Coordinates of C-alpha atoms in Angstrom, one line a residue:
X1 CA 109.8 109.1 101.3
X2 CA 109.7 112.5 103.1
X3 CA 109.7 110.9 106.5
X4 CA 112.9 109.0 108.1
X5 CA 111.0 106.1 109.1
X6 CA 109.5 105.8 105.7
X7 CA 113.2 105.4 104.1
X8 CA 114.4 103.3 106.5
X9 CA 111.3 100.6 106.1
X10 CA 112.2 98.2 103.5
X11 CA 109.8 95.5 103.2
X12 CA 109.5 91.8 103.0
X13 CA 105.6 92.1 104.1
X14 CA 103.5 93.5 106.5
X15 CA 103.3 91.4 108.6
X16 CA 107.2 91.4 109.5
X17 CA 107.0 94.8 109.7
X18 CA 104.1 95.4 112.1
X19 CA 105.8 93.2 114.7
X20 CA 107.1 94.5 117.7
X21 CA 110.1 92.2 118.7
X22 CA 111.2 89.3 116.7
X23 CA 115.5 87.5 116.0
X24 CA 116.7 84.5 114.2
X25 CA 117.8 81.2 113.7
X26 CA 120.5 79.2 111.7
X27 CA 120.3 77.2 108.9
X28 CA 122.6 75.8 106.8
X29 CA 121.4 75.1 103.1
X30 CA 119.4 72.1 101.6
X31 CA 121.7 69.9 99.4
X32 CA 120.0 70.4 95.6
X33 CA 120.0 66.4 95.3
X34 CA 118.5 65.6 98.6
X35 CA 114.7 67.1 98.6
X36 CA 113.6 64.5 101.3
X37 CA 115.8 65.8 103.9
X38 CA 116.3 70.1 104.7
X39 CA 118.7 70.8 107.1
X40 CA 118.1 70.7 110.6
X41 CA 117.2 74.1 112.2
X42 CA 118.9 75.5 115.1
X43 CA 118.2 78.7 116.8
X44 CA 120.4 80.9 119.0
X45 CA 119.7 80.2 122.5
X46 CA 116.5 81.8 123.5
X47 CA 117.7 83.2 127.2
X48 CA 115.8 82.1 130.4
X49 CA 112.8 83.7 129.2
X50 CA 112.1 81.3 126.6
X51 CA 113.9 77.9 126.5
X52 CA 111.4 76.1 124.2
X53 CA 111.5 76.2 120.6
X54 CA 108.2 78.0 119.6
X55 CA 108.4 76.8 116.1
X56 CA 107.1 73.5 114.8
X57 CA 109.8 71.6 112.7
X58 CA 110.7 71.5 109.4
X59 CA 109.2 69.0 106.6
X60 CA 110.9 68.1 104.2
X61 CA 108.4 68.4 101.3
X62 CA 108.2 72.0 101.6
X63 CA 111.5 72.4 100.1
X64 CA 111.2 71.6 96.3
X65 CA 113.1 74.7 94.8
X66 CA 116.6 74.8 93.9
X67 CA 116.5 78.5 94.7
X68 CA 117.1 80.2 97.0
X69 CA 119.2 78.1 99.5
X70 CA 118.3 78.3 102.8
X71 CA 121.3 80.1 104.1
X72 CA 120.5 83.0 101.7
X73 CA 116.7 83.4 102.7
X74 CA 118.3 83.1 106.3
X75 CA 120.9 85.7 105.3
X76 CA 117.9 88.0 104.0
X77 CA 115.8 87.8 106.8
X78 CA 119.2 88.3 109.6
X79 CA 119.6 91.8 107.4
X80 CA 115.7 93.1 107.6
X81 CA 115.4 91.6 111.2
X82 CA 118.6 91.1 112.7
X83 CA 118.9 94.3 114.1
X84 CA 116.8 93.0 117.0
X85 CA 118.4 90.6 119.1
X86 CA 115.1 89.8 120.4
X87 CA 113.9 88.5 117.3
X88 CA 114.0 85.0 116.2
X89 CA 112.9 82.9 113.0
X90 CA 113.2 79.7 111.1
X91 CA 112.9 79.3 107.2
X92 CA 109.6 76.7 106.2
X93 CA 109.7 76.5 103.2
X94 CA 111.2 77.3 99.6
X95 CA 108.8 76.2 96.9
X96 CA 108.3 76.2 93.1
X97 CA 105.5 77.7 91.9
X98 CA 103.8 77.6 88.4
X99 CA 105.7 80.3 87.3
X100 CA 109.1 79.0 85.7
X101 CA 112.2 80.0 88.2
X102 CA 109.7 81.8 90.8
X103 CA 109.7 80.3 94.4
X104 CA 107.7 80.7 97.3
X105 CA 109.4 81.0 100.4
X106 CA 107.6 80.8 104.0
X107 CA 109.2 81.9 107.3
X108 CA 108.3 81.7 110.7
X109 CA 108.9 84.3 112.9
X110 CA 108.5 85.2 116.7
X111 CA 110.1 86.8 119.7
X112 CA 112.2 85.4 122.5
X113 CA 109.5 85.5 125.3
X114 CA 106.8 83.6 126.8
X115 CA 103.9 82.4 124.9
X116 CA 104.9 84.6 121.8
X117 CA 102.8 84.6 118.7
X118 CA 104.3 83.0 115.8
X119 CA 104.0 84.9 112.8
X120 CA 104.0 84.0 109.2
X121 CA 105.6 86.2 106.2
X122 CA 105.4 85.0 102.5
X123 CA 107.4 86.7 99.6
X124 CA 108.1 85.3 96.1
X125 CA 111.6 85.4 95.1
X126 CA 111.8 86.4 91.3
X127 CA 114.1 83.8 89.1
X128 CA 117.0 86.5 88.7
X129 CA 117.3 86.1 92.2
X130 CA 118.0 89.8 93.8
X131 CA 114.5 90.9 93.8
X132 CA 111.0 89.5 95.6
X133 CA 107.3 90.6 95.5
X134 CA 105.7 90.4 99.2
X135 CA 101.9 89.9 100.1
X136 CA 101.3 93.6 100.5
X137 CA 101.5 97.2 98.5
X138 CA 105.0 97.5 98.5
X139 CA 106.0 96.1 95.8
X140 CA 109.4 94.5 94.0
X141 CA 112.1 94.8 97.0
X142 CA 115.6 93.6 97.0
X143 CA 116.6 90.2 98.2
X144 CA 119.8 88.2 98.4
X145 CA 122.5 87.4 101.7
X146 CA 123.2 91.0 101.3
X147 CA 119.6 92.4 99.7
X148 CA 120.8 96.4 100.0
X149 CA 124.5 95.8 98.6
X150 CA 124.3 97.6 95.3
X151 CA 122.0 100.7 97.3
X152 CA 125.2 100.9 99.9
X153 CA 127.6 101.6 97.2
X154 CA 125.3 103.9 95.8
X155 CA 125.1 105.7 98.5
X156 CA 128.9 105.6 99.5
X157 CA 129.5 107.3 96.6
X158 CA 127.0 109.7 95.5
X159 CA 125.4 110.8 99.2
X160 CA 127.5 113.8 99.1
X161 CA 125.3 116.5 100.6
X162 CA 126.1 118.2 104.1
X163 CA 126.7 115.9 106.4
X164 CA 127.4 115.2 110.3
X165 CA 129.5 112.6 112.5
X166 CA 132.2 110.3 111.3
X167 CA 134.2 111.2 108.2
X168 CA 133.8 107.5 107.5
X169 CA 131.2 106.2 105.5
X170 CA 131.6 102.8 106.5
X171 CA 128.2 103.1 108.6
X172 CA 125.7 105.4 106.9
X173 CA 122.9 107.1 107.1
X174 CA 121.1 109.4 104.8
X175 CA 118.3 111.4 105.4
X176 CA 116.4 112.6 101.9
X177 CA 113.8 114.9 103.1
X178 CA 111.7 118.0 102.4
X179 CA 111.8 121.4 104.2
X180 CA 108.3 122.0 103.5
X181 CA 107.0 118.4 104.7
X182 CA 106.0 118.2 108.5
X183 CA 106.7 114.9 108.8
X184 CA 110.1 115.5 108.1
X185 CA 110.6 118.2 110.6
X186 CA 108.5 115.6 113.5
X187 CA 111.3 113.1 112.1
X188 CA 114.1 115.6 113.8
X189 CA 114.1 114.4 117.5
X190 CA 114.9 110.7 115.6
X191 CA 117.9 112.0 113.5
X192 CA 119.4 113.5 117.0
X193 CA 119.0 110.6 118.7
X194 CA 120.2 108.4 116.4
X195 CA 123.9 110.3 116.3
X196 CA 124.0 110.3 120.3
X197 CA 123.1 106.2 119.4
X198 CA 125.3 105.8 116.7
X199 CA 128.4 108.4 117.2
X200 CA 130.7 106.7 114.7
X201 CA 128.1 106.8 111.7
X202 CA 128.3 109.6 108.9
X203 CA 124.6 111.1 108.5
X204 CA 124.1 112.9 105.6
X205 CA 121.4 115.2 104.0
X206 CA 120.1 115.2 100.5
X207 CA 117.2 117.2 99.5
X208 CA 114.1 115.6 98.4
X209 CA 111.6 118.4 97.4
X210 CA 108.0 117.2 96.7
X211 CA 107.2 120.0 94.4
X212 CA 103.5 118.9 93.7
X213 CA 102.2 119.5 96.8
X214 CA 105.0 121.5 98.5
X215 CA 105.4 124.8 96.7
X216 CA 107.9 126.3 99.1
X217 CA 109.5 123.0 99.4
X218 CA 112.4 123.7 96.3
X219 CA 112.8 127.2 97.1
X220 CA 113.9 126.0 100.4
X221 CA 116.2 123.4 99.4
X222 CA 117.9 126.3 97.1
X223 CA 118.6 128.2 100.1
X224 CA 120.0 125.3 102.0
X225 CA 122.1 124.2 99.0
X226 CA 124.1 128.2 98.9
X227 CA 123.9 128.2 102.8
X228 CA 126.0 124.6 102.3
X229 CA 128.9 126.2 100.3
X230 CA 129.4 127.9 103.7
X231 CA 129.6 125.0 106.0
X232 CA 127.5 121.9 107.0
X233 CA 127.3 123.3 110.4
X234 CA 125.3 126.5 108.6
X235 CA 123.1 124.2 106.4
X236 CA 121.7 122.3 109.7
X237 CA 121.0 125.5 111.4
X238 CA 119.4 126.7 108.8
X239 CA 116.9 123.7 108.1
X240 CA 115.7 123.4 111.9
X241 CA 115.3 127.4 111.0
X242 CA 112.8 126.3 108.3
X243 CA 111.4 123.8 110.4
X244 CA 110.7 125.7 113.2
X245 CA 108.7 128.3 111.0
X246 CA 107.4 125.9 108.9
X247 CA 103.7 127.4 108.7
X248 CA 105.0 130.6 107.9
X249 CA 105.7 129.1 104.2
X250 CA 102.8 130.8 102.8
X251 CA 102.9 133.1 99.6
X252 CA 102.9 136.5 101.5
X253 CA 105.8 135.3 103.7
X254 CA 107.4 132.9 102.3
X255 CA 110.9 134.8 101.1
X256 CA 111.0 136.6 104.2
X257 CA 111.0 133.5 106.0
X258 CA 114.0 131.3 104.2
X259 CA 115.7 135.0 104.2
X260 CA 115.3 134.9 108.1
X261 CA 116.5 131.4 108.8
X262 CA 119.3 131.8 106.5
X263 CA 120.6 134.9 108.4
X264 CA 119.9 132.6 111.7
X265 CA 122.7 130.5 109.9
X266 CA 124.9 133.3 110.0
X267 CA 124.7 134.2 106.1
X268 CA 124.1 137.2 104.1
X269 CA 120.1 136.8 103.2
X270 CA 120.5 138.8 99.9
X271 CA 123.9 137.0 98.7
X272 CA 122.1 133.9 99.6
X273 CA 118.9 134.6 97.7
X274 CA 120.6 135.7 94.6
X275 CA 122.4 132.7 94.5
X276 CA 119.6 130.4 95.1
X277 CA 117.6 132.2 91.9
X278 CA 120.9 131.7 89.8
X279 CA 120.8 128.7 87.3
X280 CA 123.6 126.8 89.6

């Protein structure tokens, strides 16, 4: 969770993850009372590339749940892959399983260029239908037309530390990270590109100290959350401070260090330090 690209990886399998390019197709969902006959399948056109469909069709027998429809696993799938408009896919199947009100649902995916591998992900969609279990370590993840809903409003309306770029939160993006943690500090060079990519997005920063194997990490995050009652434009000066001199966390130099990148931020070290031991 201390990285960027670790937050922003939510996960319907492996194997839809590790793919390089992939987009989608349209489908409109199976009628409950017809289970010989799915709706057809139609992708977006394909480009000049690729003018054959690299998916085999649909039969009819592999739909025997009632849930999900089609247009919702399709919905899914355009919100965890549809931000590539390379990638294409086409839902296979929706199936009961043994377990009451759990289905099994198969999708094919693959990119719009020549000779493209077709991939397969499987997840399990759980019977209160918002959550699914995929074939890898990741666990239960959201699911539904719109699977991160419920996180967004979250988000809108507790995210509330420093932030950067549009006063809107209508496009967000939130960056929980620790000061101590170097693969937050590599994940930097993203975050700037992605507010020259995305200038109308509000980016904010919430702390996320891993005490247990940072020990300078909450110490840190103090600092930055007095150096934040200034102004956001301090706070951000002061964490690529700490990020610069991230090796010089260590217990003989620690203080002086956060002291040092807090009067790069232009505040007073010793006000700052006092308030960051006070119980606030």
């Amino acid at each position: 969770m201390c990285t960027l690209t670790k937050r922003m990886r939510v996960s319907i399998g492996s194997m839809v993850l590790g793919m390089a390019s992939v987009g989608f197709a349209q489908a409109q969902a199976a009628p409950a009372a017809a289970p010989a006959a799915p709706p057809a399948m139609k992708l977006y056109s394909l480009g000049a590339q690729t003018q054959t469909d690299p998916f085999p069709p649909v039969n009819p027998k592999f739909f025997t749940a009632d849930s999900p429809s089609v247009a919702t696993v399709d919905s899914y799938l355009r919100s965890m892959l549809g931000f590539d408009s390379n990638r294409i896919w086409r839902v296979a199947a929706i199936q009961k399983t043994a377990s009451p009100g759990v289905s099994k649902v198969t999708a094919l995916v693959s990119e719009k260029a020549p000779n493209a591998k077709v991939l397969t992900a499987t997840f399990f969609v759980m019977p209160d239908g918002k959550h699914l279990i995929a074939n890898d370590a990741n666990g239960v993840s959201p699911f539904g037309a719109q699977p991160f809903a419920d996180s967004r409003a979250i988000l809108q309306a507790r995210a509330n530390g420093p932030s950067r770029g549009s006063a809107s939160k209508d496009l967000m993006i939130v960056e929980f990270a620790d000061l101590q943690c170097p693969h937050c500090k590599d994940a930097q060079p993203t975050m700037d590109k992605l507010m020259k990519d995305f200038p109308k997005a509000h980016f904010a920063f919430e702390s996320f100290p891993l005490v247990d194997i940072h020990p300078y990490a909450y110490q840190a995050a103090t600092y930055g959350a007095c150096i934040a009652k200034q102004s956001a434009d301090a706070f951000y000066t002061y964490t690529q401070a700490v990020y610069d001199t991230q090796g010089a966390l260590l217990p003989d130099s620690a203080d002086q260090t956060l002291k040092n990148a807090a009067t790069k931020a232009g505040a007073d070290p010793t006000k700052i330090a006092f308030c960051a031991n006070s119980d606030a």
